[in-house]
Coordinates of C-alpha atoms and ligand atoms in Angstrom, one line a residue:
M1 CA -9.0 -18.2 1.8
T2 CA -11.4 -15.6 3.3
P3 CA -9.6 -13.4 5.8
V4 CA -11.0 -13.6 9.3
G5 CA -10.7 -9.8 9.6
A6 CA -9.2 -7.7 12.3
A7 CA -12.3 -7.5 14.6
R8 CA -11.1 -10.4 16.8
F9 CA -7.7 -8.8 17.4
V10 CA -9.2 -5.5 18.5
P11 CA -9.2 -5.3 22.3
P12 CA -12.1 -4.1 24.3
D13 CA -9.9 -1.6 26.2
R14 CA -9.9 1.3 23.8
S15 CA -6.9 3.5 24.1
L16 CA -4.6 4.3 21.3
P17 CA -1.5 2.7 22.9
R18 CA -3.5 -0.4 23.6
L19 CA -4.9 -0.6 20.1
A20 CA -1.5 0.0 18.5
E21 CA 0.0 -2.8 20.5
A22 CA -2.8 -5.2 19.7
A23 CA -2.5 -4.3 16.0
R24 CA 1.1 -5.4 15.9
H25 CA -0.3 -9.0 16.4
C26 CA -3.1 -8.7 13.9
E27 CA -3.5 -11.6 11.3
G28 CA -6.8 -10.4 10.1
C29 CA -5.8 -10.8 6.5
D30 CA -2.7 -12.2 4.6
L31 CA -0.9 -8.9 4.4
F32 CA 1.0 -9.3 7.7
Q33 CA 2.9 -12.1 6.3
E34 CA 5.0 -10.3 3.8
A35 CA 5.0 -6.8 5.3
G36 CA 7.0 -5.4 8.1
P37 CA 5.3 -4.5 11.3
T38 CA 1.9 -3.1 11.4
V39 CA 1.9 0.7 10.7
F40 CA -0.8 2.1 13.1
G41 CA -2.1 5.6 13.1
A42 CA -0.1 8.4 14.7
G43 CA -1.0 11.7 16.3
L44 CA -3.1 13.3 19.0
S45 CA -5.7 11.1 20.7
D46 CA -7.9 14.0 20.9
A47 CA -7.3 15.5 17.4
R48 CA -10.3 17.2 15.9
L49 CA -9.1 16.5 12.5
M50 CA -8.2 13.0 11.3
L51 CA -6.6 12.1 8.0
V52 CA -7.0 8.7 6.4
G53 CA -4.7 7.4 3.6
E54 CA -4.6 4.1 1.9
Q55 CA -1.8 1.9 3.3
P56 CA 1.8 2.3 4.4
G57 CA 4.2 2.6 1.5
D58 CA 7.7 1.1 1.4
Q59 CA 9.2 3.8 3.7
E60 CA 6.4 3.7 6.2
D61 CA 6.7 0.0 6.3
R62 CA 10.4 0.4 7.3
A63 CA 9.8 3.2 9.7
G64 CA 6.6 1.9 11.3
R65 CA 4.8 5.3 10.9
P66 CA 2.3 6.6 8.5
F67 CA 3.1 9.2 5.8
V68 CA 6.9 9.6 6.4
G69 CA 7.9 8.8 2.7
P70 CA 7.4 10.7 -0.5
A71 CA 3.7 10.8 -0.1
G72 CA 4.2 12.1 3.4
R73 CA 6.4 14.9 2.0
V74 CA 3.6 15.9 -0.4
L75 CA 1.1 15.8 2.4
N76 CA 3.3 18.0 4.6
E77 CA 3.6 20.5 1.9
A78 CA -0.1 20.6 1.3
L79 CA -0.8 21.0 5.0
D80 CA 1.7 23.9 5.2
A81 CA 0.0 25.5 2.3
A82 CA -3.4 25.1 3.8
G83 CA -2.2 26.5 7.2
V84 CA -2.9 23.3 9.0
S85 CA -0.3 22.0 11.5
R86 CA 0.4 18.3 11.3
D87 CA 1.1 18.3 15.0
G88 CA -2.5 18.8 15.9
L89 CA -3.8 15.9 13.7
Y90 CA -4.3 12.2 13.9
V91 CA -3.0 10.6 10.7
T92 CA -3.8 6.9 9.8
N93 CA -4.4 4.6 6.9
A94 CA -7.4 2.4 5.8
V95 CA -5.1 -0.7 5.7
K96 CA -2.3 -1.0 8.2
H97 CA 0.1 -3.3 6.3
F98 CA 2.1 -2.5 3.2
K99 CA 0.9 -4.5 0.2
F100 CA 3.5 -4.9 -2.6
V101 CA 4.8 -7.0 -5.4
R102 CA 8.6 -7.4 -6.0
A103 CA 10.1 -5.8 -9.1
E104 CA 11.1 -8.5 -11.6
R105 CA 14.7 -7.5 -11.3
G106 CA 16.2 -6.1 -8.0
Q107 CA 14.6 -5.9 -4.6
R108 CA 12.4 -2.9 -5.2
R109 CA 9.0 -3.3 -3.6
I110 CA 6.2 -1.9 -5.7
H111 CA 3.0 -0.7 -4.2
K112 CA 0.0 -2.7 -4.9
T113 CA -3.6 -1.4 -4.2
P114 CA -5.3 -3.4 -1.4
S115 CA -8.4 -5.4 -2.4
R116 CA -11.8 -4.6 -1.2
T117 CA -11.5 -7.8 0.9
E118 CA -8.3 -6.5 2.6
V119 CA -9.9 -3.1 3.2
V120 CA -12.9 -4.6 4.9
A121 CA -10.7 -7.1 6.9
C122 CA -8.7 -4.1 8.3
R123 CA -11.5 -1.6 8.9
P124 CA -12.1 -2.6 12.5
W125 CA -8.8 -0.9 13.4
L126 CA -10.0 2.3 11.6
F127 CA -13.4 2.1 13.3
A128 CA -11.6 1.7 16.7
E129 CA -9.3 4.7 15.9
L130 CA -12.4 6.8 15.1
E131 CA -14.1 5.6 18.3
V132 CA -11.2 6.7 20.4
V133 CA -10.1 9.9 18.8
T134 CA -13.8 11.1 17.9
P135 CA -12.6 13.7 15.4
D136 CA -15.0 16.3 14.2
V137 CA -13.8 16.2 10.7
V138 CA -12.2 13.1 8.8
V139 CA -10.4 13.7 5.5
L140 CA -10.4 10.6 3.3
M141 CA -7.5 10.8 1.0
G142 CA -7.9 8.7 -2.1
A143 CA -10.4 6.1 -3.4
T144 CA -9.4 3.4 -1.0
A145 CA -9.9 5.5 2.2
A146 CA -13.1 7.0 0.8
K147 CA -14.5 3.6 -0.1
A148 CA -13.6 2.2 3.3
L149 CA -16.1 4.5 5.0
L150 CA -18.4 5.6 2.2
G151 CA -19.0 2.3 0.5
N152 CA -17.6 0.6 -2.6
D153 CA -19.6 2.5 -5.1
F154 CA -18.3 6.0 -3.9
R155 CA -16.8 8.0 -6.8
L156 CA -14.3 10.6 -5.5
T157 CA -14.3 13.0 -8.4
A158 CA -18.0 13.7 -8.0
H159 CA -17.8 14.7 -4.4
R160 CA -14.9 17.0 -3.7
Q161 CA -15.6 19.7 -1.1
E162 CA -18.8 18.3 0.1
V163 CA -19.6 17.1 3.6
L164 CA -20.3 13.4 3.3
R165 CA -21.9 10.9 5.6
A166 CA -21.3 7.1 5.7
P167 CA -24.4 5.4 4.1
A168 CA -26.2 3.0 6.5
D169 CA -25.2 -0.1 4.5
S170 CA -21.5 0.9 4.3
G171 CA -20.7 -1.3 7.3
A172 CA -19.2 1.7 9.2
P173 CA -20.4 2.5 12.6
E174 CA -22.5 5.6 13.1
L175 CA -20.2 8.5 12.9
T176 CA -20.9 12.0 14.0
A177 CA -17.8 13.4 12.1
D178 CA -18.1 15.3 8.9
L179 CA -16.4 13.3 6.2
V180 CA -14.6 15.0 3.3
A181 CA -13.0 13.2 0.4
T182 CA -9.9 14.3 -1.6
V183 CA -7.1 12.9 -3.7
H184 CA -4.4 10.9 -2.4
P185 CA -1.0 12.7 -2.0
S186 CA 0.7 9.9 -4.1
S187 CA -1.6 10.6 -7.0
I188 CA 0.1 14.0 -7.3
L189 CA 3.4 12.3 -7.5
R190 CA 2.2 9.6 -10.0
G191 CA 0.3 12.0 -12.2
P192 CA 1.8 13.8 -15.2
P193 CA 4.2 16.6 -14.2
E194 CA 2.2 19.2 -16.2
T195 CA -0.9 18.6 -14.0
R196 CA 1.1 18.5 -10.7
E197 CA 0.6 22.0 -9.8
E198 CA -3.2 22.0 -10.3
A199 CA -3.6 18.6 -8.6
M200 CA -1.6 20.0 -5.6
A201 CA -3.7 23.1 -5.5
G202 CA -6.9 20.9 -5.4
L203 CA -5.5 18.9 -2.4
V204 CA -4.6 22.2 -0.6
D205 CA -8.1 23.6 -1.2
D206 CA -9.7 20.4 0.0
L207 CA -7.6 20.4 3.2
R208 CA -8.5 24.0 3.7
F209 CA -12.1 23.2 3.2
A210 CA -12.0 20.5 5.8
A211 CA -10.1 22.7 8.3
N212 CA -12.8 25.4 8.0
L213 CA -15.4 22.9 9.1
L214 CA -13.9 22.8 12.5
Ligands
LIG301 N1 0.5 6.2 1.3 C1 -0.5 6.1 2.2 O1 -1.7 6.1 1.9 N2 -0.2 6.1 3.5 C2 1.0 6.3 3.8 O2 1.2 6.1 5.1 C3 2.1 6.4 3.0 C4 1.8 6.4 1.6
LIG302 FE1 -4.5 -7.0 10.2 FE2 -5.0 -4.9 8.6 FE3 -2.5 -6.0 8.7 FE4 -4.5 -7.3 7.5 S1 -3.6 -5.4 6.9 S2 -3.1 -8.3 9.0 S3 -6.3 -6.8 8.8 S4 -3.6 -5.0 10.4

């Protein structure tokens, strides 16, 4: 079934508390059915720097807040190393419900990458967050977040430490923010241990690059 998309659930009154409340009742795609409550973005409504991840993970789904699990710990470490305080940011995800499959044995829920259809269905929430927060710089962490604003053909590895703009046909509203793409913190956890240090240094460098645009 084609998802109806989140647009019809986004209220006209644009404040973060109103958006977050409305997002709790979103049925814009099928992901709400199996996941816990909607994990909306969190942070300052007037943050100048916004970070966008992929979707909540298992722990975020339980806590109802973004980046509080293992990926959040990597992110916090990278922010510390880059000299950026998380308190001054707005942090959110491209998709607001946890997509997972159950392990064959046991109850473990294993992350599943959201489909393009789900990303497009959920984007109105991200657009609304961008409209309210009006950040100067947006860091897109990982391919899902980058493709949500830069189009499905976007290739992350070719565009590190570049100021990017959403192409006209991306479906994103006109944004004044500088967009910067980087790796997802989880990719550092999932990658081979011998490349971890280098990958982490890359994320830290990219965060520093973004902060220096402010
Ligand atoms: N991964 C994400 O992309 N976002 C989270 O909030 C947690 C893990
Ligand atoms: Fe709505 Fe997004 Fe959740 Fe789908 S993932 S139900 S579009 S909030």
